[in-house]
């Protein structure tokens, strides 16, 4: 798949893994892809996002604080389907044990003991995002998949990145519109 | 779908357990006492938690 990626896009994926590793996350999620996209100031994605007022430092802070998904979104949905309100449970746990303790446990939980050089797998949402990126490039008739397509894929998938962007007051639709404009300009 | 819920519930239970074990330790519980409360062996609890997070018993430091 990565043969059809531009150099920038490939570097984005590599940086996303580095982000996940730095943050000690067991999976490369859409939030790490988002951070990686914001790292390259020459990229379409960076220009679009910063043009809409998104600040990389704010997103990084949010990811570090664990807002990226205290409980994985799919977990929350699955639990809701059997009548468990995860938000309510987390609120009670936070009340009882404090925010730091809860975050520390959630962050650390499910992190398998692995050597630092081991390859970190993608989360399902991140895999969906990459798939969407490829389909986006095909839809637009582009020969290569670039960081703009990755951004589109990231925001249309079910991962944490969408919420992180929205928390900065930017909607996925705004990003979409700005991306379309950028694509038309370079077409 | 039900399997996913089962796995998620298990993870939530693990979270609850880890938080409570950490607190028990700071309140001076021994691994034996925690193991008894959890219904598992001391070895099992120690193996699962001793290396993780701040799980220190102030009486033992």
Short mmCIF file of C-alpha atoms in Angstrom, two decimals:
data_model
loop_
_atom_site.label_atom_id
_atom_site.label_comp_id
_atom_site.label_asym_id
_atom_site.label_seq_id
_atom_site.Cartn_x
_atom_site.Cartn_y
_atom_site.Cartn_z
CA UNK A 1 0.00 0.00 0.00
CA UNK A 2 2.72 2.47 0.88
CA UNK A 3 4.28 2.37 -2.60
CA UNK A 4 1.55 4.75 -3.79
CA UNK A 5 2.15 7.17 -0.92
CA UNK A 6 4.04 10.40 -1.43
CA UNK A 7 7.24 10.86 0.57
CA UNK A 8 5.42 13.30 2.85
CA UNK A 9 2.63 10.82 3.46
CA UNK A 10 5.04 8.00 4.23
CA UNK A 11 6.93 10.22 6.64
CA UNK A 12 3.62 11.05 8.31
CA UNK A 13 2.98 7.38 8.98
CA UNK A 14 6.49 6.91 10.37
CA UNK A 15 6.07 9.95 12.60
CA UNK A 16 2.69 8.68 13.80
CA UNK A 17 4.35 5.50 15.05
CA UNK A 18 7.01 7.59 16.80
CA UNK A 19 4.28 9.65 18.46
CA UNK A 20 2.51 6.53 19.71
CA UNK A 21 5.78 5.18 21.05
CA UNK A 22 6.65 8.45 22.80
CA UNK A 23 3.21 8.55 24.40
CA UNK A 24 3.51 4.88 25.35
CA UNK A 25 0.32 3.96 23.56
CA UNK A 26 -0.19 0.36 22.51
CA UNK A 27 -1.66 1.29 19.14
CA UNK A 28 -1.09 3.93 16.52
CA UNK A 29 -4.41 5.77 16.62
CA UNK A 30 -5.92 8.54 14.51
CA UNK A 31 -4.75 10.99 17.17
CA UNK A 32 -1.12 10.05 16.45
CA UNK A 33 -1.75 10.42 12.72
CA UNK A 34 -3.20 13.86 13.44
CA UNK A 35 -0.16 14.88 15.48
CA UNK A 36 2.11 13.61 12.72
CA UNK A 37 0.16 15.59 10.10
CA UNK A 38 0.58 18.73 12.18
CA UNK A 39 4.32 18.17 12.43
CA UNK A 40 5.14 18.93 8.81
CA UNK A 41 4.57 22.60 8.20
CA UNK A 42 5.11 22.22 4.47
CA UNK A 43 2.25 19.76 4.13
CA UNK A 44 -1.21 20.46 2.73
CA UNK A 45 -2.69 19.05 5.92
CA UNK A 46 -0.76 21.45 8.12
CA UNK A 47 -1.69 24.44 5.98
CA UNK A 48 -5.35 23.48 6.00
CA UNK A 49 -5.50 22.80 9.74
CA UNK A 50 -3.48 25.78 10.87
CA UNK A 51 -5.42 27.96 8.44
CA UNK A 52 -8.52 26.98 10.38
CA UNK A 53 -6.89 27.95 13.65
CA UNK A 54 -5.79 24.54 14.88
CA UNK A 55 -2.62 24.64 16.95
CA UNK A 56 -0.36 21.60 17.06
CA UNK A 57 0.65 22.33 20.67
CA UNK A 58 -2.98 22.33 21.82
CA UNK A 59 -3.68 19.03 20.09
CA UNK A 60 -0.52 17.51 21.55
CA UNK A 61 -1.48 18.66 25.04
CA UNK A 62 -4.92 17.17 24.63
CA UNK A 63 -3.53 13.84 23.46
CA UNK A 64 -1.03 13.77 26.33
CA UNK A 65 -3.74 14.55 28.85
CA UNK A 66 -5.51 11.49 27.55
CA UNK A 67 -8.47 13.25 26.03
CA UNK A 68 -7.80 11.19 22.94
CA UNK A 69 -9.91 8.42 24.35
CA UNK A 70 -9.91 7.67 28.01
CA UNK A 71 -11.84 4.63 27.17
CA UNK A 72 -11.49 3.54 23.57
CA UNK A 73 -14.47 4.68 21.60
CA UNK A 74 -15.37 1.19 20.47
CA UNK A 75 -15.28 -0.01 24.06
CA UNK A 76 -17.63 2.78 25.07
CA UNK A 77 -20.07 1.96 22.27
CA UNK A 78 -19.99 -1.74 23.02
CA UNK A 79 -20.66 -1.10 26.70
CA UNK A 80 -23.46 1.32 25.90
CA UNK A 81 -25.09 -1.43 23.83
CA UNK A 82 -25.45 -3.51 26.99
CA UNK A 83 -26.69 -0.64 29.09
CA UNK A 84 -23.48 0.58 30.72
CA UNK A 85 -22.91 4.32 30.68
CA UNK A 86 -19.15 4.51 30.50
CA UNK A 87 -19.07 8.26 31.09
CA UNK A 88 -20.99 7.79 34.32
CA UNK A 89 -18.66 5.02 35.45
CA UNK A 90 -15.58 7.08 34.63
CA UNK A 91 -17.03 10.08 36.44
CA UNK A 92 -17.53 8.01 39.59
CA UNK A 93 -14.05 6.52 39.33
CA UNK A 94 -12.58 10.00 38.88
CA UNK A 95 -14.53 11.20 41.91
CA UNK A 96 -13.23 8.35 44.01
CA UNK A 97 -9.64 8.01 42.83
CA UNK A 98 -8.83 11.33 41.23
CA UNK A 99 -8.16 12.22 37.62
CA UNK A 100 -4.45 11.40 37.65
CA UNK A 101 -4.93 7.90 39.00
CA UNK A 102 -7.69 7.08 36.54
CA UNK A 103 -5.74 8.42 33.61
CA UNK A 104 -2.60 6.61 34.68
CA UNK A 105 -4.41 3.29 34.93
CA UNK A 106 -6.25 3.71 31.63
CA UNK A 107 -3.11 4.78 29.85
CA UNK A 108 -1.05 1.96 31.24
CA UNK A 109 -3.71 -0.71 30.94
CA UNK A 110 -3.41 -2.87 27.90
CA UNK A 111 0.11 -1.70 27.21
CA UNK A 112 1.85 -4.99 26.72
CA UNK A 113 5.41 -5.22 27.97
CA UNK A 114 7.38 -4.91 24.79
CA UNK A 115 10.83 -3.86 23.83
CA UNK A 116 11.05 -0.28 22.60
CA UNK A 117 11.98 -1.31 19.11
CA UNK A 118 8.92 -3.45 18.51
CA UNK A 119 6.61 -2.33 15.78
CA UNK A 120 3.39 -0.76 17.08
CA UNK A 121 0.22 -1.85 15.30
CA UNK A 122 -2.47 0.47 13.98
CA UNK A 123 -5.78 0.78 15.79
CA UNK A 124 -8.85 -0.24 13.84
CA UNK A 125 -9.83 3.41 13.43
CA UNK A 126 -6.40 4.29 12.11
CA UNK A 127 -6.58 1.37 9.65
CA UNK A 128 -10.00 2.62 8.55
CA UNK A 129 -8.53 6.10 8.14
CA UNK A 130 -5.75 4.83 5.88
CA UNK A 131 -8.27 2.86 3.84
CA UNK A 132 -10.39 6.00 3.49
CA UNK A 133 -7.31 7.96 2.45
CA UNK A 134 -6.63 5.50 -0.36
CA UNK A 135 -10.26 5.60 -1.52
CA UNK A 136 -10.20 9.39 -1.41
CA UNK A 137 -7.15 9.51 -3.67
CA UNK A 138 -8.83 7.10 -6.09
CA UNK A 139 -12.04 9.13 -6.05
CA UNK A 140 -10.10 12.27 -6.91
CA UNK A 141 -8.19 10.48 -9.63
CA UNK A 142 -4.89 11.17 -7.90
CA UNK A 143 -1.96 8.92 -8.70
CA UNK A 144 -0.50 9.19 -5.22
CA UNK A 145 -1.86 9.24 -1.71
CA UNK A 146 -0.64 12.33 0.10
CA UNK A 147 -1.02 13.89 3.52
CA UNK A 148 -4.20 15.69 2.46
CA UNK A 149 -5.86 12.38 1.72
CA UNK A 150 -4.64 11.04 5.05
CA UNK A 151 -6.20 14.04 6.79
CA UNK A 152 -9.49 13.40 5.00
CA UNK A 153 -9.33 9.73 5.97
CA UNK A 154 -8.44 10.50 9.57
CA UNK A 155 -11.41 12.84 10.03
CA UNK A 156 -13.91 10.53 8.37
CA UNK A 157 -12.97 7.52 10.48
CA UNK A 158 -14.27 6.62 13.93
CA UNK A 159 -11.16 7.49 15.87
CA UNK A 160 -10.21 10.12 18.42
CA UNK A 161 -8.81 12.66 15.94
CA UNK A 162 -12.21 13.98 14.96
CA UNK A 163 -13.10 14.81 18.56
CA UNK A 164 -9.70 16.42 19.12
CA UNK A 165 -10.19 18.71 16.14
CA UNK A 166 -13.74 19.55 17.22
CA UNK A 167 -12.53 20.36 20.72
CA UNK A 168 -10.45 23.10 19.10
CA UNK A 169 -13.60 24.59 17.63
CA UNK A 170 -13.01 23.24 14.12
CA UNK A 171 -15.56 20.98 12.52
CA UNK A 172 -14.72 18.07 10.25
CA UNK A 173 -16.86 19.76 7.58
CA UNK A 174 -14.74 22.91 7.73
CA UNK A 175 -11.61 20.84 7.23
CA UNK A 176 -13.26 18.99 4.36
CA UNK A 177 -14.20 22.26 2.64
CA UNK A 178 -10.72 23.68 3.08
CA UNK A 179 -9.15 20.46 1.77
CA UNK A 180 -11.40 20.48 -1.30
CA UNK A 181 -10.33 24.06 -1.96
CA UNK A 182 -6.66 23.15 -1.60
CA UNK A 183 -7.10 20.17 -3.94
CA UNK A 184 -8.89 22.23 -6.58
CA UNK A 185 -6.13 24.81 -6.46
CA UNK A 186 -3.42 22.26 -7.09
CA UNK A 187 -5.39 20.27 -9.66
CA UNK B 1 -21.00 -7.37 18.89
CA UNK B 2 -21.72 -9.10 22.20
CA UNK B 3 -18.14 -10.36 22.25
CA UNK B 4 -16.85 -6.82 21.91
CA UNK B 5 -19.02 -5.77 24.84
CA UNK B 6 -17.67 -8.68 26.86
CA UNK B 7 -14.09 -7.69 26.13
CA UNK B 8 -14.82 -4.03 26.90
CA UNK B 9 -16.46 -4.95 30.18
CA UNK B 10 -13.44 -7.04 31.07
CA UNK B 11 -11.18 -4.07 30.40
CA UNK B 12 -13.37 -1.86 32.55
CA UNK B 13 -13.25 -4.43 35.33
CA UNK B 14 -9.45 -4.50 35.05
CA UNK B 15 -9.42 -0.72 35.38
CA UNK B 16 -11.57 -0.88 38.48
CA UNK B 17 -9.38 -3.58 39.97
CA UNK B 18 -6.11 -1.74 39.26
CA UNK B 19 -7.40 1.47 40.82
CA UNK B 20 -8.54 -0.36 43.92
CA UNK B 21 -5.36 -2.40 44.28
CA UNK B 22 -3.26 0.78 44.02
CA UNK B 23 -5.39 2.46 46.66
CA UNK B 24 -5.29 -0.57 48.92
CA UNK B 25 -1.53 -0.53 48.75
CA UNK B 26 -1.28 3.14 49.67
CA UNK B 27 -3.59 2.37 52.58
CA UNK B 28 -1.15 -0.21 53.84
CA UNK B 29 -2.69 -3.46 52.63
CA UNK B 30 -0.29 -6.33 52.12
CA UNK B 31 -0.29 -8.34 48.93
CA UNK B 32 -1.71 -11.23 50.94
CA UNK B 33 -4.66 -9.15 52.06
CA UNK B 34 -5.33 -7.91 48.56
CA UNK B 35 -5.06 -11.41 47.14
CA UNK B 36 -7.57 -12.68 49.68
CA UNK B 37 -10.02 -9.91 48.82
CA UNK B 38 -9.67 -10.70 45.13
CA UNK B 39 -9.92 -14.43 45.66
CA UNK B 40 -6.60 -15.20 44.01
CA UNK B 41 -3.16 -16.24 45.16
CA UNK B 42 -0.62 -13.76 46.49
CA UNK B 43 1.71 -14.74 43.67
CA UNK B 44 -0.94 -13.93 41.08
CA UNK B 45 -1.59 -10.46 42.48
CA UNK B 46 2.07 -9.71 42.92
CA UNK B 47 2.91 -10.83 39.42
CA UNK B 48 0.09 -8.79 37.95
CA UNK B 49 0.63 -5.57 39.84
CA UNK B 50 4.00 -5.33 41.51
CA UNK B 51 5.75 -3.79 38.53
CA UNK B 52 2.95 -1.43 37.58
CA UNK B 53 2.19 2.14 38.50
CA UNK B 54 2.80 3.36 42.04
CA UNK B 55 1.69 0.32 43.98
CA UNK B 56 3.67 1.03 47.09
CA UNK B 57 2.64 0.29 50.59
CA UNK B 58 4.00 3.09 52.79
CA UNK B 59 4.53 0.59 55.61
CA UNK B 60 6.88 -1.44 53.46
CA UNK B 61 9.07 1.37 52.15
#
